[in-house]
Short mmCIF file of N, CA and C and ligand atoms in Angstrom, two decimals:
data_model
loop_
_atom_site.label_atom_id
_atom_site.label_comp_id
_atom_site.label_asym_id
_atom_site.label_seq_id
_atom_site.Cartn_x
_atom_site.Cartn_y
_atom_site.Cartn_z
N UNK A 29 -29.10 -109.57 -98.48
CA UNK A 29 -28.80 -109.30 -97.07
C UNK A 29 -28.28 -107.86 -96.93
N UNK A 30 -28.82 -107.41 -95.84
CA UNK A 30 -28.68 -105.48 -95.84
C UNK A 30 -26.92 -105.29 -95.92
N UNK A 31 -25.97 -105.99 -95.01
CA UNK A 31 -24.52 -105.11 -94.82
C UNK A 31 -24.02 -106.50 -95.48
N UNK A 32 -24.53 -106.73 -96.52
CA UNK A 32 -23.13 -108.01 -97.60
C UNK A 32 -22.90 -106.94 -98.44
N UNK A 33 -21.73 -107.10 -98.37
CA UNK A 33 -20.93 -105.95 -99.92
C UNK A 33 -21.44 -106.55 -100.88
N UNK A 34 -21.24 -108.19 -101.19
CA UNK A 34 -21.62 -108.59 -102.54
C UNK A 34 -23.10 -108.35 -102.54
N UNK A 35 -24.16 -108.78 -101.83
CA UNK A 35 -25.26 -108.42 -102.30
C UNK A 35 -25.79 -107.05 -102.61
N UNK A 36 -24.84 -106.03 -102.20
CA UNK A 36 -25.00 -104.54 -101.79
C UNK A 36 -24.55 -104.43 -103.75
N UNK A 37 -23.29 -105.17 -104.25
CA UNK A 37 -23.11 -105.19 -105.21
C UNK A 37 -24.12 -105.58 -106.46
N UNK A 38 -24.70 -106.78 -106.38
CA UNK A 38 -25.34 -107.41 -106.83
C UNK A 38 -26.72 -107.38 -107.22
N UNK A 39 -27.25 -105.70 -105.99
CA UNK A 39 -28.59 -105.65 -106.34
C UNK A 39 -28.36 -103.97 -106.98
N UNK A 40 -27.08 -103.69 -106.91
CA UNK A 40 -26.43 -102.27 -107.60
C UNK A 40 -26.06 -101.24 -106.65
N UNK A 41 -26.20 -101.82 -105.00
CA UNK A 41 -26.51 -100.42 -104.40
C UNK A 41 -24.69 -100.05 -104.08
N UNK A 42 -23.97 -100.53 -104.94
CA UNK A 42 -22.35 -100.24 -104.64
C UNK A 42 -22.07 -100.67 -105.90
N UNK A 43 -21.20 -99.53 -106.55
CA UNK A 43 -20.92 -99.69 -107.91
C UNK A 43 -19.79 -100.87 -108.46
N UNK A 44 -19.56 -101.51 -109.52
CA UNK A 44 -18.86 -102.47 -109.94
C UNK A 44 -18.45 -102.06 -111.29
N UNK A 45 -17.71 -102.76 -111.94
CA UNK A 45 -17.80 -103.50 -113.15
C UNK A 45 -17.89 -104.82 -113.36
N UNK A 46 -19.62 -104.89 -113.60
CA UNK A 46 -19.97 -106.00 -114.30
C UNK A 46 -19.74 -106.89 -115.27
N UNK A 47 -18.91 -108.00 -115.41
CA UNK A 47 -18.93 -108.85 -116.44
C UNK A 47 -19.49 -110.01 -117.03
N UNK A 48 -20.82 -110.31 -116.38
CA UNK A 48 -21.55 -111.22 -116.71
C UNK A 48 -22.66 -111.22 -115.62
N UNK A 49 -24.08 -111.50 -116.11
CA UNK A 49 -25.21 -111.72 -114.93
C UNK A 49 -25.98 -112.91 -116.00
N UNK A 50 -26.08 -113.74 -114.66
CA UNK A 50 -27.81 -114.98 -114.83
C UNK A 50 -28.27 -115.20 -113.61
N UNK A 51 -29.20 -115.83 -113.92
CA UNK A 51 -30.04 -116.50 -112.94
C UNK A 51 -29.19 -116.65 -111.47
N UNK A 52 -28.28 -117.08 -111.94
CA UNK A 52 -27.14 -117.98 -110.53
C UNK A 52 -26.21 -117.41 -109.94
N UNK A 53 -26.00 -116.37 -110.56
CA UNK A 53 -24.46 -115.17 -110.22
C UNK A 53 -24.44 -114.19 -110.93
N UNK A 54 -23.87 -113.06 -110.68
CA UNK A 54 -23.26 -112.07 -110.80
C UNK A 54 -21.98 -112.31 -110.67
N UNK A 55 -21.08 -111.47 -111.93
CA UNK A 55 -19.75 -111.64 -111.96
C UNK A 55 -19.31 -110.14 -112.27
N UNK A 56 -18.01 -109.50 -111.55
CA UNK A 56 -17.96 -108.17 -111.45
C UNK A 56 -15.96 -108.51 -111.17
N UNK A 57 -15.35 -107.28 -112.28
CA UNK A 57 -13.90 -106.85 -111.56
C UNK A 57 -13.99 -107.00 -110.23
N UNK A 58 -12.65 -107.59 -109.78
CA UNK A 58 -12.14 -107.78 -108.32
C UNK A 58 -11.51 -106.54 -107.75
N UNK A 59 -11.60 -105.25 -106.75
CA UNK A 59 -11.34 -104.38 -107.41
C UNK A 59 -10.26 -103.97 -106.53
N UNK A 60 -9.37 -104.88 -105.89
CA UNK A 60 -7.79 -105.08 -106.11
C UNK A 60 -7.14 -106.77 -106.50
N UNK A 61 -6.92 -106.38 -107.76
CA UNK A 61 -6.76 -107.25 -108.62
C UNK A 61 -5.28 -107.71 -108.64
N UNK A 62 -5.31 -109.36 -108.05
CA UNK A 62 -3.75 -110.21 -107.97
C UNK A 62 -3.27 -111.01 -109.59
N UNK A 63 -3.85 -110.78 -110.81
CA UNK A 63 -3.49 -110.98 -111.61
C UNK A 63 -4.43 -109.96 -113.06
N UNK A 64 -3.55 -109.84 -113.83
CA UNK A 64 -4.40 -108.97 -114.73
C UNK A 64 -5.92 -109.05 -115.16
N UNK A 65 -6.03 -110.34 -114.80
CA UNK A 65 -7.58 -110.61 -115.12
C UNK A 65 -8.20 -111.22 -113.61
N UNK A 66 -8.70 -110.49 -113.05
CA UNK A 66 -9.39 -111.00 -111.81
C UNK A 66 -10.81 -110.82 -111.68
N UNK A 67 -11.45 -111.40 -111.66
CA UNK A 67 -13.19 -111.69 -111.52
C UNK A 67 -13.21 -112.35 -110.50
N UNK A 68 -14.91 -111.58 -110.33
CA UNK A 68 -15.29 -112.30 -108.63
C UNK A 68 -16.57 -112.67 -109.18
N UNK A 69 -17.03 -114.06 -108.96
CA UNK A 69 -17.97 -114.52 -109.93
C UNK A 69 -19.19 -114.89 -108.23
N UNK A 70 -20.08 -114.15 -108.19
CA UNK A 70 -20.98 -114.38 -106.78
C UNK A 70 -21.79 -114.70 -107.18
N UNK A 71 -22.13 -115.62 -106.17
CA UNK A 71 -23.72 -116.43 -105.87
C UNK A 71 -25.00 -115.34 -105.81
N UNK A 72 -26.02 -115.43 -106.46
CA UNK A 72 -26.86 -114.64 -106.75
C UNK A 72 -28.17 -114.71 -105.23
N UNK A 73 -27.65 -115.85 -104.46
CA UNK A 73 -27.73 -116.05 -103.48
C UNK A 73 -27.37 -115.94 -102.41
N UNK A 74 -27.74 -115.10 -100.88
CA UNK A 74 -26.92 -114.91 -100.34
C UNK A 74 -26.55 -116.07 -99.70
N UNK A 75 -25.43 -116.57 -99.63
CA UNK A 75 -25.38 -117.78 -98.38
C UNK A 75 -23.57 -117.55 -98.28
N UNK A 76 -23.40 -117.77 -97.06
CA UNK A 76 -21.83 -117.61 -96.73
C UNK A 76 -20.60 -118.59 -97.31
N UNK A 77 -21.06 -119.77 -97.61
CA UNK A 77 -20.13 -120.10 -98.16
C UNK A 77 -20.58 -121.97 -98.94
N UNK A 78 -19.86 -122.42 -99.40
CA UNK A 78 -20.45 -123.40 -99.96
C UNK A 78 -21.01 -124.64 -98.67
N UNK A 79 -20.79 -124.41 -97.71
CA UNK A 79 -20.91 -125.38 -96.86
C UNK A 79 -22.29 -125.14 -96.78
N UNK A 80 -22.97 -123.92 -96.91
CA UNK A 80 -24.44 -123.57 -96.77
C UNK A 80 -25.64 -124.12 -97.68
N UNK A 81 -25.03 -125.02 -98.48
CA UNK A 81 -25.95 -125.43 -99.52
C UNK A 81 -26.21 -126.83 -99.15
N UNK A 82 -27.28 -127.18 -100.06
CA UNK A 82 -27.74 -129.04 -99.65
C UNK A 82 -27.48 -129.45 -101.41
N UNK A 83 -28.15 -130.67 -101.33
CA UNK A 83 -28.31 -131.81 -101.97
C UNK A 83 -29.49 -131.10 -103.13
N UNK A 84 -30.45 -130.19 -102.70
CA UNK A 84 -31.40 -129.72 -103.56
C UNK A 84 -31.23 -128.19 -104.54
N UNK A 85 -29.82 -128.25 -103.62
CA UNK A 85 -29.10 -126.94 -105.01
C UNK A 85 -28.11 -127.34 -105.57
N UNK A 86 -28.35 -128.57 -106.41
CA UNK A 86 -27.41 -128.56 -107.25
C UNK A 86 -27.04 -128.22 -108.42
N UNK A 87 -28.58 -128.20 -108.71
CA UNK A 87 -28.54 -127.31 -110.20
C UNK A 87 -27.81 -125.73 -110.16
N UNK A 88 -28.37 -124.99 -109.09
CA UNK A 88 -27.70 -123.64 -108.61
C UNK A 88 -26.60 -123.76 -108.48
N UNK A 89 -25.91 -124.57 -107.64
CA UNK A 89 -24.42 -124.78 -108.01
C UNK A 89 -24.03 -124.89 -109.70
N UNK A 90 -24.45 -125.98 -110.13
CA UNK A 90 -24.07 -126.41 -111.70
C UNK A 90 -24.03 -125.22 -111.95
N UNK A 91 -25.04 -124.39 -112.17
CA UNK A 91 -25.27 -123.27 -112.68
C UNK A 91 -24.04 -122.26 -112.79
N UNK A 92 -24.00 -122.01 -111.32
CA UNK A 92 -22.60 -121.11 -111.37
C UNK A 92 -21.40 -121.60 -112.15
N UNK A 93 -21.14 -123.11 -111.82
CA UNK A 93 -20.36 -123.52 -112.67
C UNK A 93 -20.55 -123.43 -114.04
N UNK A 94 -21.29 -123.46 -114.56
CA UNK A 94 -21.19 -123.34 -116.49
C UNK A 94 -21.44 -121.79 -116.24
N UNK A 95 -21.58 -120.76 -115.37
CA UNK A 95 -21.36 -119.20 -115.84
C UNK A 95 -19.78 -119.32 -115.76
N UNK A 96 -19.02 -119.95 -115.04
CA UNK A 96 -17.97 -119.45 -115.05
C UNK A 96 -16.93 -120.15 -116.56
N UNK A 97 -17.71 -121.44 -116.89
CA UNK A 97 -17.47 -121.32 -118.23
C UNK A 97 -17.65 -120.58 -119.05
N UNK A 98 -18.52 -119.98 -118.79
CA UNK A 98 -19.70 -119.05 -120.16
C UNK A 98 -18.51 -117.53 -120.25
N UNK A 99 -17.89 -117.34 -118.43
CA UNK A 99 -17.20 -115.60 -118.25
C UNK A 99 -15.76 -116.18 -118.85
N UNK A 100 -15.82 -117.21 -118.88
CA UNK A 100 -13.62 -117.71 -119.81
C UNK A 100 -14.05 -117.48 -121.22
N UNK A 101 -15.31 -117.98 -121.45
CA UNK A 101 -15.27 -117.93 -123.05
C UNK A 101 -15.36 -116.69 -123.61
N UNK A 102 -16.07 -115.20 -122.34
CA UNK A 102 -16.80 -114.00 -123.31
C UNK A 102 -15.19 -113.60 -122.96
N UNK A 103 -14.86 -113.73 -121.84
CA UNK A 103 -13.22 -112.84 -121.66
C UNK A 103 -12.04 -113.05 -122.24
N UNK A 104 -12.34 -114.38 -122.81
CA UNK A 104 -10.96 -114.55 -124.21
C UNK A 104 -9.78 -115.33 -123.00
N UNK A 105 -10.40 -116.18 -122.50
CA UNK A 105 -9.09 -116.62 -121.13
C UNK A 105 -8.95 -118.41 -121.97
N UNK A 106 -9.71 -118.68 -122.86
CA UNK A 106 -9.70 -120.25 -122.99
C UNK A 106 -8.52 -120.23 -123.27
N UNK A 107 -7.94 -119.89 -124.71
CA UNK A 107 -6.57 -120.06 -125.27
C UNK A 107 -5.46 -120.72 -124.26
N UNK A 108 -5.45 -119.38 -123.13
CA UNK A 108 -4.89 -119.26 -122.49
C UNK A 108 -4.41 -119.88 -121.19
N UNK A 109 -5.84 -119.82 -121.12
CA UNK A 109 -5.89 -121.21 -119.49
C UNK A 109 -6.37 -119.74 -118.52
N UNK A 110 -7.31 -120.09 -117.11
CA UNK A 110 -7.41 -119.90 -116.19
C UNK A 110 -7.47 -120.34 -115.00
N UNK A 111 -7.77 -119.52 -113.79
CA UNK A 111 -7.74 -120.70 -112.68
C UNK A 111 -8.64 -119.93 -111.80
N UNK A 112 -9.43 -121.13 -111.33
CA UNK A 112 -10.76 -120.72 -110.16
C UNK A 112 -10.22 -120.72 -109.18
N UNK A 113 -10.73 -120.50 -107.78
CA UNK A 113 -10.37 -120.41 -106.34
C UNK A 113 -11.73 -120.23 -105.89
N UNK A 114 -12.05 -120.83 -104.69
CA UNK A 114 -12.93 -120.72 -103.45
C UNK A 114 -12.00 -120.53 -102.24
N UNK A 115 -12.37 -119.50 -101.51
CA UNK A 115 -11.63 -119.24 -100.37
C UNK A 115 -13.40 -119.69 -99.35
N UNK A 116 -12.92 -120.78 -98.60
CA UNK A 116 -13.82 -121.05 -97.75
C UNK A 116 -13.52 -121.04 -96.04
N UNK A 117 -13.86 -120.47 -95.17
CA UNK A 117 -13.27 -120.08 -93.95
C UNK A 117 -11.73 -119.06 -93.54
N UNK A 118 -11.43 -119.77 -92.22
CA UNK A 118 -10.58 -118.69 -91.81
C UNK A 118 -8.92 -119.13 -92.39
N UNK A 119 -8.71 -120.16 -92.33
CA UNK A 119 -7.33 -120.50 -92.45
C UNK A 119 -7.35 -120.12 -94.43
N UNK A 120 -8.07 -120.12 -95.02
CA UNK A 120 -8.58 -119.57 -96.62
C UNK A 120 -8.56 -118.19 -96.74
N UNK A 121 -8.33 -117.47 -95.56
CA UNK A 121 -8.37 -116.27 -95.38
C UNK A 121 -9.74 -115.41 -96.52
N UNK A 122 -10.75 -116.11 -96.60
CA UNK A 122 -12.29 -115.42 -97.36
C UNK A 122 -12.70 -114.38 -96.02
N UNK A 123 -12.71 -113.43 -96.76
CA UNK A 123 -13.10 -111.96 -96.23
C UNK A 123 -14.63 -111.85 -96.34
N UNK A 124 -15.02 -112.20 -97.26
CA UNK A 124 -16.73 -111.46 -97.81
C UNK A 124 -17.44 -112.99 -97.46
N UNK A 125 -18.17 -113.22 -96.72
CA UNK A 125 -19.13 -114.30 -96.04
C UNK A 125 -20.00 -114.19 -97.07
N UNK A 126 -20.29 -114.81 -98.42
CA UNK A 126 -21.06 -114.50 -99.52
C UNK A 126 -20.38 -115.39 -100.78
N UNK A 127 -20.88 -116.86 -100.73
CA UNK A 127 -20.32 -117.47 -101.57
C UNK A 127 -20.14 -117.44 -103.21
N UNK A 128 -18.70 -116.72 -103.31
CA UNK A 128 -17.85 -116.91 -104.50
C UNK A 128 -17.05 -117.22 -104.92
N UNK A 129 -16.13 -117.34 -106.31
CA UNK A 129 -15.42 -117.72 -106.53
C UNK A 129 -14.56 -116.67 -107.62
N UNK A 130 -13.49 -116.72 -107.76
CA UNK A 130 -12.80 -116.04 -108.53
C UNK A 130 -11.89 -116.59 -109.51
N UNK A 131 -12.01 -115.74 -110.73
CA UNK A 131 -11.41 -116.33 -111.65
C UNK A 131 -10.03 -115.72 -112.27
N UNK A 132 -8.85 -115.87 -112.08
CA UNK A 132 -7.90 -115.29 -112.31
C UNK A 132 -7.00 -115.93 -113.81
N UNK A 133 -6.23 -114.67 -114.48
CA UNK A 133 -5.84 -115.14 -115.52
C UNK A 133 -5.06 -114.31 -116.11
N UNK A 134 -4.22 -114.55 -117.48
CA UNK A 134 -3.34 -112.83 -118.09
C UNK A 134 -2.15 -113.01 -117.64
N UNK A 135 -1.49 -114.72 -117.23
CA UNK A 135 -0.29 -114.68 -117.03
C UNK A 135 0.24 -116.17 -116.44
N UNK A 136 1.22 -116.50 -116.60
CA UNK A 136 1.51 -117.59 -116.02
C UNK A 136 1.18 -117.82 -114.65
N UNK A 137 1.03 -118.66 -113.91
CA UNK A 137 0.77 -118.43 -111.89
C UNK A 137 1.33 -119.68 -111.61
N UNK A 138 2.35 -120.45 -112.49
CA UNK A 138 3.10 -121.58 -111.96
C UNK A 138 2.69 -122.69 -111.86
N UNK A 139 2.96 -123.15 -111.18
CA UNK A 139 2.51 -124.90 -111.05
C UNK A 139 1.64 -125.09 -109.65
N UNK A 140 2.27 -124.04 -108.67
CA UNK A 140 1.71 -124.02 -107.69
C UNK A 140 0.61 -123.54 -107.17
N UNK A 141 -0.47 -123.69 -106.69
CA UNK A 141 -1.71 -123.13 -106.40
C UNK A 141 -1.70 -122.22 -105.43
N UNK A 142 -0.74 -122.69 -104.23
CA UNK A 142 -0.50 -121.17 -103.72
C UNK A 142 1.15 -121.14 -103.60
P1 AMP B 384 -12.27 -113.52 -100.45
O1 AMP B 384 -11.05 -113.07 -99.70
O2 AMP B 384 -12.10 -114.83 -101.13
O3 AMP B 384 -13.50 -113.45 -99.59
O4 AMP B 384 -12.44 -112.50 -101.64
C1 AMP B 384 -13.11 -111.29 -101.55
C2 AMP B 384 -12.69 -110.48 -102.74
O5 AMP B 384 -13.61 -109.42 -102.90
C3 AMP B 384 -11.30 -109.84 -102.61
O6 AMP B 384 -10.47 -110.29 -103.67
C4 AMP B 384 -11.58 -108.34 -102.68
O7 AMP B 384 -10.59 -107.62 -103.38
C5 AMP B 384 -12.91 -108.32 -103.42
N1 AMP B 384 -13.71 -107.14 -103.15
C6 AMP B 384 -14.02 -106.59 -101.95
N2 AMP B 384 -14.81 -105.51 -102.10
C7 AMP B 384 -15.01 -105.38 -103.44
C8 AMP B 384 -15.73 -104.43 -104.23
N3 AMP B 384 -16.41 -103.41 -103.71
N4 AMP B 384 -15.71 -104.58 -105.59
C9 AMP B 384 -15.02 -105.60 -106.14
N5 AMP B 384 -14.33 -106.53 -105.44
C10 AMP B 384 -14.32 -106.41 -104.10
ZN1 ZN B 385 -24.49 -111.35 -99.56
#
């Protein structure tokens, strides 16, 4: 999609650091980062948010899900533990209409999710 940052990202035309690409996502530094390890792991698809998908992408979903296994294991976060997030709508406060998820890690973050 012409004015998505992530796809603007994703097809290179806005620079990143890349940490993982397949079929299903692109995963790139978050690039103001709320814990030492922050990844933004995007749908290689444009669609705004998970509500945009059916019953016949589930594999594409799965998919993303075992990359974001695949980005804990190359980034050295298993030991350690990480934690995903979907920010979906307004009260989620998700900025980028371009369904992703982020993977944060590199420190304790409590018990509490927010
Ligand atoms: P959300 O608020 O869940 O939609 O998350 C969007 C995330 O994208 C935020 O954490 C931003 O810091 C991040 N972000 C925005 N623009 C860029 C960019 N050009 N490169 C890397 N991350 C970005
Ligand atoms: Zn997009």
């Amino acid at each position: 999609m012409d004015n998505c940052i992530f796809c603007k990202i994703i097809d290179g035309r806005i620079p990143s650091v890349k940490v993982y690409e397949d079929e299903f996502c692109t995963a790139f530094k978050d690039i103001n980062p709320q814990m030492p390890v922050h990844i933004v792991v995007a749908s290689k698809r444009h669609v705004p948010s998970v509500l945009g998908f059916g019953a016949e992408d589930k594999e594409f979903l799965g998919g993303i899900q075992l990359a974001i296994a695949k980005i804990a294991s190359q980034e050295g976060l298993v030991e350690n533990g990480f934690r995903v997030i979907n920010n979906c709508g307004a009260d989620a406060h998700q900025s980028v209409p371009h369904l992703h998820y982020h993977i944060l890690a590199g420190g304790d973050m409590g018990e509490r999710i927010v």
